[in-house]
mmCIF file of C-alpha atoms in Angstrom:
data_model
loop_
_atom_site.group_PDB
_atom_site.id
_atom_site.type_symbol
_atom_site.label_atom_id
_atom_site.label_comp_id
_atom_site.label_asym_id
_atom_site.label_seq_id
_atom_site.Cartn_x
_atom_site.Cartn_y
_atom_site.Cartn_z
ATOM 1 C CA MET R 32 -44.642 70.992 -1.350
ATOM 2 C CA CYS R 33 -43.422 71.515 -4.467
ATOM 3 C CA SER R 34 -45.667 71.013 -7.594
ATOM 4 C CA SER R 35 -44.734 67.261 -9.033
ATOM 5 C CA GLY R 36 -45.418 68.622 -12.819
ATOM 6 C CA PHE R 37 -48.052 66.109 -13.165
ATOM 7 C CA SER R 38 -51.803 66.758 -13.300
ATOM 8 C CA ALA R 39 -55.650 65.547 -12.962
ATOM 9 C CA SER R 40 -55.220 64.562 -16.613
ATOM 10 C CA SER R 41 -51.854 62.421 -16.130
ATOM 11 C CA THR R 42 -52.011 58.735 -16.918
ATOM 12 C CA ALA R 43 -50.547 56.074 -14.326
ATOM 13 C CA GLU R 44 -48.134 55.244 -17.551
ATOM 14 C CA GLU R 45 -46.805 58.781 -18.044
ATOM 15 C CA VAL R 46 -46.097 59.081 -14.169
ATOM 16 C CA THR R 47 -44.113 56.075 -13.916
ATOM 17 C CA HIS R 48 -42.364 56.577 -17.458
ATOM 18 C CA GLY R 49 -38.536 55.664 -17.089
ATOM 19 C CA ILE R 50 -39.214 54.537 -13.361
ATOM 20 C CA ASP R 51 -37.254 50.790 -12.763
ATOM 21 C CA GLY R 52 -39.788 48.766 -10.345
ATOM 22 C CA VAL R 53 -37.361 45.503 -10.850
ATOM 23 C CA GLY R 54 -36.762 43.610 -7.298
ATOM 24 C CA LEU R 55 -39.899 45.408 -5.512
ATOM 25 C CA THR R 56 -42.950 43.499 -4.614
ATOM 26 C CA ALA R 57 -46.071 44.997 -3.870
ATOM 27 C CA ILE R 58 -49.271 43.812 -2.581
ATOM 28 C CA VAL R 59 -52.565 45.541 -4.332
ATOM 29 C CA THR R 60 -55.944 44.499 -2.906
ATOM 30 C CA GLY R 61 -59.028 44.815 -5.223
ATOM 31 C CA THR R 62 -57.452 44.589 -8.699
ATOM 32 C CA THR R 63 -60.152 42.677 -10.268
ATOM 33 C CA ARG R 64 -62.159 45.758 -11.710
ATOM 34 C CA GLY R 65 -61.719 49.525 -11.731
ATOM 35 C CA ILE R 66 -58.526 51.482 -10.934
ATOM 36 C CA GLY R 67 -56.874 48.458 -9.185
ATOM 37 C CA VAL R 68 -56.698 46.801 -12.806
ATOM 38 C CA GLU R 69 -54.664 49.487 -14.246
ATOM 39 C CA THR R 70 -52.729 49.985 -10.871
ATOM 40 C CA ALA R 71 -51.651 46.060 -11.150
ATOM 41 C CA ARG R 72 -51.102 46.375 -14.985
ATOM 42 C CA VAL R 73 -48.779 49.386 -14.621
ATOM 43 C CA LEU R 74 -46.986 48.494 -11.439
ATOM 44 C CA ALA R 75 -45.906 45.225 -13.624
ATOM 45 C CA LEU R 76 -45.125 46.894 -16.712
ATOM 46 C CA ARG R 77 -42.565 48.608 -14.496
ATOM 47 C CA GLY R 78 -41.102 45.497 -12.887
ATOM 48 C CA VAL R 79 -42.961 45.029 -10.044
ATOM 49 C CA HIS R 80 -43.670 41.737 -8.881
ATOM 50 C CA VAL R 81 -47.783 42.276 -7.991
ATOM 51 C CA ILE R 82 -49.683 40.296 -5.474
ATOM 52 C CA MET R 83 -53.394 40.674 -6.658
ATOM 53 C CA ALA R 84 -55.233 40.041 -3.192
ATOM 54 C CA VAL R 85 -58.803 39.627 -4.289
ATOM 55 C CA ARG R 86 -62.369 38.033 -3.262
ATOM 56 C CA ASN R 87 -63.050 36.898 -6.446
ATOM 57 C CA MET R 88 -60.313 34.236 -7.889
ATOM 58 C CA ASN R 89 -62.002 33.806 -11.073
ATOM 59 C CA ALA R 90 -61.811 37.323 -12.218
ATOM 60 C CA ALA R 91 -58.227 37.602 -10.936
ATOM 61 C CA LYS R 92 -57.274 34.856 -13.193
ATOM 62 C CA ASP R 93 -58.542 36.792 -16.268
ATOM 63 C CA VAL R 94 -56.632 40.116 -15.151
ATOM 64 C CA LYS R 95 -53.583 38.032 -14.745
ATOM 65 C CA GLU R 96 -53.921 36.519 -18.231
ATOM 66 C CA ALA R 97 -54.888 39.868 -20.144
ATOM 67 C CA ILE R 98 -51.513 41.255 -18.048
ATOM 68 C CA LEU R 99 -49.349 38.760 -19.320
ATOM 69 C CA LYS R 100 -50.665 38.889 -22.782
ATOM 70 C CA GLU R 101 -49.642 42.341 -22.797
ATOM 71 C CA ILE R 102 -46.320 42.027 -20.676
ATOM 72 C CA PRO R 103 -45.260 38.493 -21.144
ATOM 73 C CA THR R 104 -42.306 39.277 -18.563
ATOM 74 C CA ALA R 105 -44.663 40.531 -16.135
ATOM 75 C CA LYS R 106 -44.502 38.838 -12.634
ATOM 76 C CA VAL R 107 -48.025 38.484 -11.308
ATOM 77 C CA ASP R 108 -49.809 36.582 -8.730
ATOM 78 C CA ALA R 109 -53.030 36.294 -7.106
ATOM 79 C CA MET R 110 -54.503 35.582 -3.786
ATOM 80 C CA GLU R 111 -57.441 35.002 -2.081
ATOM 81 C CA LEU R 112 -58.517 37.879 0.619
ATOM 82 C CA ASP R 113 -61.700 38.863 2.061
ATOM 83 C CA LEU R 114 -61.184 42.325 3.996
ATOM 84 C CA SER R 115 -64.614 42.004 5.675
ATOM 85 C CA SER R 116 -63.318 38.762 7.328
ATOM 86 C CA MET R 117 -60.431 38.866 9.565
ATOM 87 C CA GLU R 118 -60.557 35.491 9.616
ATOM 88 C CA SER R 119 -59.371 35.803 5.678
ATOM 89 C CA VAL R 120 -57.144 38.538 6.202
ATOM 90 C CA ARG R 121 -55.337 36.375 8.599
ATOM 91 C CA LYS R 122 -55.243 33.628 6.441
ATOM 92 C CA PHE R 123 -53.767 36.112 3.746
ATOM 93 C CA VAL R 124 -51.315 37.121 5.625
ATOM 94 C CA SER R 125 -50.102 33.700 6.840
ATOM 95 C CA ASP R 126 -50.237 32.340 3.407
ATOM 96 C CA PHE R 127 -48.070 35.461 1.789
ATOM 97 C CA ASN R 128 -45.420 35.159 4.835
ATOM 98 C CA SER R 129 -45.123 31.307 4.029
ATOM 99 C CA SER R 130 -44.114 32.420 0.432
ATOM 100 C CA GLY R 131 -41.156 33.948 1.949
ATOM 101 C CA LEU R 132 -41.685 37.022 -0.152
ATOM 102 C CA PRO R 133 -40.493 40.357 0.588
ATOM 103 C CA LEU R 134 -42.704 43.417 0.457
ATOM 104 C CA ASN R 135 -42.027 46.921 -0.508
ATOM 105 C CA ILE R 136 -45.073 48.249 -1.441
ATOM 106 C CA LEU R 137 -49.065 47.860 -0.188
ATOM 107 C CA ILE R 138 -51.486 49.121 -2.039
ATOM 108 C CA ASN R 139 -54.871 49.392 0.259
ATOM 109 C CA ASN R 140 -57.172 49.815 -2.814
ATOM 110 C CA ALA R 141 -60.532 47.949 -2.500
ATOM 111 C CA ALA R 142 -63.610 49.289 -1.491
ATOM 112 C CA ILE R 143 -67.174 48.851 -1.278
ATOM 113 C CA LEU R 144 -69.704 51.693 -1.689
ATOM 114 C CA ALA R 145 -72.980 52.912 -0.274
ATOM 115 C CA THR R 146 -74.407 49.201 0.847
ATOM 116 C CA PRO R 147 -77.577 48.786 2.530
ATOM 117 C CA PHE R 148 -76.693 48.353 6.305
ATOM 118 C CA THR R 149 -75.013 44.963 6.957
ATOM 119 C CA LEU R 150 -72.806 43.975 9.718
ATOM 120 C CA SER R 151 -69.801 41.638 8.529
ATOM 121 C CA LYS R 152 -68.777 37.890 9.466
ATOM 122 C CA ASP R 153 -67.603 40.103 12.414
ATOM 123 C CA ASN R 154 -70.181 42.609 13.628
ATOM 124 C CA ILE R 155 -68.581 45.177 12.339
ATOM 125 C CA GLU R 156 -70.979 47.826 9.651
ATOM 126 C CA LEU R 157 -69.472 46.485 6.246
ATOM 127 C CA GLN R 158 -68.628 49.386 4.877
ATOM 128 C CA PHE R 159 -66.280 50.608 7.614
ATOM 129 C CA ALA R 160 -64.997 46.720 8.082
ATOM 130 C CA THR R 161 -64.111 46.236 4.777
ATOM 131 C CA ASN R 162 -62.580 49.729 3.912
ATOM 132 C CA HIS R 163 -61.043 50.565 6.630
ATOM 133 C CA ILE R 164 -60.827 47.650 9.440
ATOM 134 C CA GLY R 165 -59.517 45.087 6.963
ATOM 135 C CA HIS R 166 -57.031 47.128 5.647
ATOM 136 C CA PHE R 167 -55.948 48.110 9.180
ATOM 137 C CA LEU R 168 -55.681 44.473 9.899
ATOM 138 C CA LEU R 169 -53.838 43.719 6.618
ATOM 139 C CA THR R 170 -51.443 46.681 7.295
ATOM 140 C CA ASN R 171 -50.895 45.689 11.144
ATOM 141 C CA LEU R 172 -50.350 42.058 10.192
ATOM 142 C CA LEU R 173 -47.751 42.638 7.255
ATOM 143 C CA LEU R 174 -45.694 45.685 8.902
ATOM 144 C CA ASP R 175 -43.225 43.282 10.089
ATOM 145 C CA THR R 176 -42.216 41.789 7.283
ATOM 146 C CA MET R 177 -42.047 45.175 5.500
ATOM 147 C CA LYS R 178 -39.806 46.181 8.084
ATOM 148 C CA LYS R 179 -37.550 43.241 7.494
ATOM 149 C CA THR R 180 -37.565 44.066 3.860
ATOM 150 C CA ALA R 181 -36.528 47.480 4.118
ATOM 151 C CA TYR R 182 -34.186 47.224 6.146
ATOM 152 C CA GLU R 183 -32.299 44.291 4.333
ATOM 153 C CA SER R 184 -32.721 46.252 0.661
ATOM 154 C CA LYS R 185 -32.283 49.513 2.090
ATOM 155 C CA LYS R 186 -35.156 50.460 -0.037
ATOM 156 C CA GLU R 187 -37.950 52.622 1.483
ATOM 157 C CA GLY R 188 -41.181 50.739 2.220
ATOM 158 C CA ARG R 189 -44.535 52.717 0.983
ATOM 159 C CA ILE R 190 -47.854 52.102 2.032
ATOM 160 C CA ILE R 191 -50.850 53.570 0.332
ATOM 161 C CA ASN R 192 -54.142 54.144 1.160
ATOM 162 C CA ILE R 193 -56.880 54.497 -1.552
ATOM 163 C CA SER R 194 -59.421 57.471 -0.085
ATOM 164 C CA SER R 195 -61.192 59.598 -1.555
ATOM 165 C CA ASP R 196 -62.685 63.190 -1.619
ATOM 166 C CA GLY R 197 -66.153 61.477 -0.398
ATOM 167 C CA HIS R 198 -64.316 61.470 2.679
ATOM 168 C CA ARG R 199 -65.545 65.363 3.279
ATOM 169 C CA TYR R 200 -69.068 63.890 3.003
ATOM 170 C CA THR R 201 -69.142 61.957 6.684
ATOM 171 C CA TYR R 202 -71.120 62.124 9.906
ATOM 172 C CA PRO R 203 -70.791 65.785 11.494
ATOM 173 C CA GLU R 204 -68.803 63.966 13.990
ATOM 174 C CA GLY R 205 -66.511 62.525 11.238
ATOM 175 C CA ILE R 206 -66.209 58.713 12.706
ATOM 176 C CA GLN R 207 -69.356 57.655 14.843
ATOM 177 C CA PHE R 208 -67.009 55.647 17.881
ATOM 178 C CA ASP R 209 -70.010 54.938 19.859
ATOM 179 C CA THR R 210 -73.073 54.189 17.163
ATOM 180 C CA ASN R 211 -71.376 52.762 14.258
ATOM 181 C CA ASN R 212 -73.276 49.467 14.071
ATOM 182 C CA ASP R 213 -76.713 51.312 15.114
ATOM 183 C CA LYS R 214 -79.064 50.943 12.131
ATOM 184 C CA SER R 215 -81.204 53.652 13.134
ATOM 185 C CA SER R 216 -78.407 56.379 12.463
ATOM 186 C CA TYR R 217 -77.258 54.735 9.771
ATOM 187 C CA ASN R 218 -76.993 56.387 6.369
ATOM 188 C CA MET R 219 -74.949 54.842 3.276
ATOM 189 C CA TRP R 220 -73.473 57.336 1.751
ATOM 190 C CA PHE R 221 -72.324 58.976 5.168
ATOM 191 C CA ALA R 222 -71.371 55.487 5.795
ATOM 192 C CA TYR R 223 -68.819 55.566 2.389
ATOM 193 C CA GLY R 224 -67.513 58.763 3.647
ATOM 194 C CA GLN R 225 -66.716 57.735 7.176
ATOM 195 C CA SER R 226 -64.638 54.954 5.808
ATOM 196 C CA LYS R 227 -62.929 56.948 3.300
ATOM 197 C CA LEU R 228 -61.971 59.265 6.132
ATOM 198 C CA ALA R 229 -60.736 56.418 8.358
ATOM 199 C CA ASN R 230 -58.553 55.424 5.903
ATOM 200 C CA ILE R 231 -56.683 59.125 5.997
ATOM 201 C CA LEU R 232 -56.760 59.010 9.633
ATOM 202 C CA HIS R 233 -55.098 55.613 9.435
ATOM 203 C CA ALA R 234 -52.379 56.599 7.203
ATOM 204 C CA ASN R 235 -51.727 59.563 9.540
ATOM 205 C CA GLU R 236 -51.313 57.836 12.285
ATOM 206 C CA LEU R 237 -49.439 55.141 10.566
ATOM 207 C CA ALA R 238 -46.930 57.881 9.553
ATOM 208 C CA THR R 239 -46.288 59.222 12.876
ATOM 209 C CA ARG R 240 -45.648 55.708 14.554
ATOM 210 C CA LEU R 241 -43.421 54.523 11.872
ATOM 211 C CA LYS R 242 -41.497 58.236 11.849
ATOM 212 C CA GLU R 243 -41.136 57.774 15.831
ATOM 213 C CA GLU R 244 -39.663 54.056 15.487
ATOM 214 C CA GLY R 245 -37.138 55.370 13.035
ATOM 215 C CA ILE R 246 -38.404 52.793 10.380
ATOM 216 C CA ASP R 247 -37.821 53.788 6.476
ATOM 217 C CA ILE R 248 -41.492 53.088 5.644
ATOM 218 C CA THR R 249 -43.819 55.770 4.341
ATOM 219 C CA ALA R 250 -47.820 56.025 5.040
ATOM 220 C CA ASN R 251 -49.907 58.334 3.023
ATOM 221 C CA SER R 252 -53.291 58.014 1.742
ATOM 222 C CA LEU R 253 -55.142 59.580 -1.384
ATOM 223 C CA HIS R 254 -57.737 60.945 -3.685
ATOM 224 C CA PRO R 255 -57.432 58.789 -6.933
ATOM 225 C CA GLY R 256 -60.457 61.213 -8.659
ATOM 226 C CA ALA R 257 -63.784 60.850 -9.659
ATOM 227 C CA ILE R 258 -64.339 57.621 -12.198
ATOM 228 C CA VAL R 259 -67.086 55.987 -13.175
ATOM 229 C CA THR R 260 -66.148 52.284 -12.362
ATOM 230 C CA ASN R 261 -68.281 49.184 -11.697
ATOM 231 C CA ILE R 262 -67.840 49.879 -7.785
ATOM 232 C CA LEU R 263 -71.364 52.015 -8.401
ATOM 233 C CA ASP R 264 -73.968 49.852 -9.160
ATOM 234 C CA PRO R 265 -76.091 51.800 -11.833
ATOM 235 C CA HIS R 266 -79.040 51.819 -9.669
ATOM 236 C CA LEU R 267 -77.680 54.045 -6.875
ATOM 237 C CA VAL R 268 -76.325 57.051 -9.265
ATOM 238 C CA ASP R 269 -79.751 58.864 -9.224
ATOM 239 C CA SER R 270 -79.489 58.732 -5.164
ATOM 240 C CA ILE R 271 -76.313 60.277 -5.074
ATOM 241 C CA PRO R 272 -76.692 63.165 -2.733
ATOM 242 C CA ALA R 273 -75.389 66.551 -4.646
ATOM 243 C CA GLU R 274 -72.896 67.618 -1.967
ATOM 244 C CA LEU R 275 -71.299 64.413 -2.249
ATOM 245 C CA ILE R 276 -70.978 64.823 -5.939
ATOM 246 C CA ASN R 277 -69.828 68.247 -5.753
ATOM 247 C CA SER R 278 -66.977 66.940 -3.608
ATOM 248 C CA LEU R 279 -65.985 64.359 -5.994
ATOM 249 C CA GLY R 280 -65.624 66.800 -8.856
ATOM 250 C CA LYS R 281 -68.754 66.513 -10.890
ATOM 251 C CA TYR R 282 -67.031 67.754 -14.152
ATOM 252 C CA GLU R 283 -63.910 65.972 -13.844
ATOM 253 C CA ILE R 284 -64.526 62.231 -14.922
ATOM 254 C CA LYS R 285 -61.123 60.425 -15.061
ATOM 255 C CA THR R 286 -60.382 57.610 -17.008
ATOM 256 C CA LEU R 287 -59.017 54.473 -15.700
ATOM 257 C CA GLN R 288 -55.568 55.293 -16.824
ATOM 258 C CA GLN R 289 -55.764 58.676 -15.131
ATOM 259 C CA GLY R 290 -57.734 57.319 -12.154
ATOM 260 C CA ALA R 291 -54.299 54.858 -11.243
ATOM 261 C CA ALA R 292 -51.773 57.567 -11.744
ATOM 262 C CA THR R 293 -51.812 59.099 -8.197
ATOM 263 C CA THR R 294 -51.801 55.801 -7.000
ATOM 264 C CA CYS R 295 -49.067 54.460 -9.373
ATOM 265 C CA TYR R 296 -46.960 58.056 -8.407
ATOM 266 C CA VAL R 297 -47.300 57.840 -4.837
ATOM 267 C CA ALA R 298 -45.724 53.978 -4.789
ATOM 268 C CA LEU R 299 -42.840 54.326 -7.181
ATOM 269 C CA HIS R 300 -41.843 57.785 -8.118
ATOM 270 C CA PRO R 301 -38.504 59.269 -6.256
ATOM 271 C CA GLN R 302 -40.288 62.373 -5.856
ATOM 272 C CA VAL R 303 -42.119 60.843 -3.375
ATOM 273 C CA ARG R 304 -39.184 59.586 -1.310
ATOM 274 C CA GLY R 305 -39.371 60.418 2.589
ATOM 275 C CA ILE R 306 -42.982 62.167 2.144
ATOM 276 C CA SER R 307 -45.138 60.534 4.844
ATOM 277 C CA GLY R 308 -48.658 61.463 6.571
ATOM 278 C CA GLN R 309 -49.999 63.473 3.704
ATOM 279 C CA TYR R 310 -52.738 63.317 1.293
ATOM 280 C CA PHE R 311 -52.412 63.143 -2.449
ATOM 281 C CA SER R 312 -54.746 64.286 -5.684
ATOM 282 C CA ASP R 313 -53.880 64.513 -8.918
ATOM 283 C CA CYS R 314 -49.791 63.602 -8.007
ATOM 284 C CA ASN R 315 -49.829 66.364 -5.937
ATOM 285 C CA VAL R 316 -49.826 66.719 -2.095
ATOM 286 C CA CYS R 317 -53.247 68.620 -1.042
ATOM 287 C CA ASN R 318 -55.333 69.156 2.195
ATOM 288 C CA PRO R 319 -57.931 66.674 3.291
ATOM 289 C CA SER R 320 -60.685 68.185 5.283
ATOM 290 C CA THR R 321 -59.994 69.440 8.982
ATOM 291 C CA HIS R 322 -61.466 66.143 10.109
ATOM 292 C CA GLY R 323 -58.978 64.222 8.314
ATOM 293 C CA THR R 324 -56.215 66.156 10.024
ATOM 294 C CA ASP R 325 -57.425 65.667 13.625
ATOM 295 C CA THR R 326 -54.753 63.904 15.190
ATOM 296 C CA PHE R 327 -56.912 63.083 18.211
ATOM 297 C CA MET R 328 -59.571 61.512 16.165
ATOM 298 C CA ALA R 329 -56.838 59.505 14.412
ATOM 299 C CA LYS R 330 -55.628 58.082 18.052
ATOM 300 C CA LYS R 331 -58.833 57.481 18.623
ATOM 301 C CA LEU R 332 -59.745 55.590 15.741
ATOM 302 C CA TRP R 333 -56.242 53.961 16.176
ATOM 303 C CA ASP R 334 -57.177 52.630 19.736
ATOM 304 C CA LEU R 335 -60.731 51.728 18.269
ATOM 305 C CA SER R 336 -59.257 49.624 15.366
ATOM 306 C CA MET R 337 -56.547 47.635 17.315
ATOM 307 C CA LYS R 338 -60.076 46.353 19.983
ATOM 308 C CA LEU R 339 -62.066 45.529 16.991
ATOM 309 C CA THR R 340 -59.132 43.299 15.375
ATOM 310 C CA HIS R 341 -58.445 42.189 18.847
ATOM 311 C CA GLN R 342 -55.033 43.115 18.784
#
């Protein structure tokens, strides 16, 4: 795969310069903090109609107002979504589909990090539930709308899972298929890595299925870079394992503008047309871990996710 011409220091505005997103609609999860805010802002700047899918509607109102103040012509809306609750995911999709809007781009960006052992409302370990299962269900339920949009608009649909190089720091077996809800084997950092590995495997398996169907929708995953955002509670900083820091690139802390670049690049850039089932970092295709290319694990995860979401 040839180099994009962009790098770790490129910003989201730079990688989308001159791209016209008018007529496109994107859903972005987790747009009330960090790179989600910058992603929403830059997509709106390029003319994309952005639907911010958020837990905190008050925070979303502030983000929307800030974007509109800077870009008066921006099309930005907020809708409530709690990814840790399947009921909330189903309601969000129902409300979105009722709006009659098309859907060209889905950016599964929201994530929680290194929480103490907790089970979600649906009795699934919370990081796995929020970072993977919620996005898996959201994506599956929105697929028909995306297929219809791709067919009618004759424009490629794009699904993007925001993973992390933290996926390299997971349980030895990669995904804990049989013991994921077992408190005794829980490690909050491995659990985060596992959920980020799941993001990659989900995108890979989805890409395979879309290709087999001949659907003009791509699915990719990416590492945004190491960014200091408020996803990380200050009291957690000292507990980050050295191996995880090394995998994230200790000396390459990005700004939010740089951190949102790869997402915006994969979402909008013509260079990415037709590329599916790949893992991006610094706006270029790169290699995930060995687990991240395991097709058997990806299929097994898909089957487990279907079972857990009662589909």
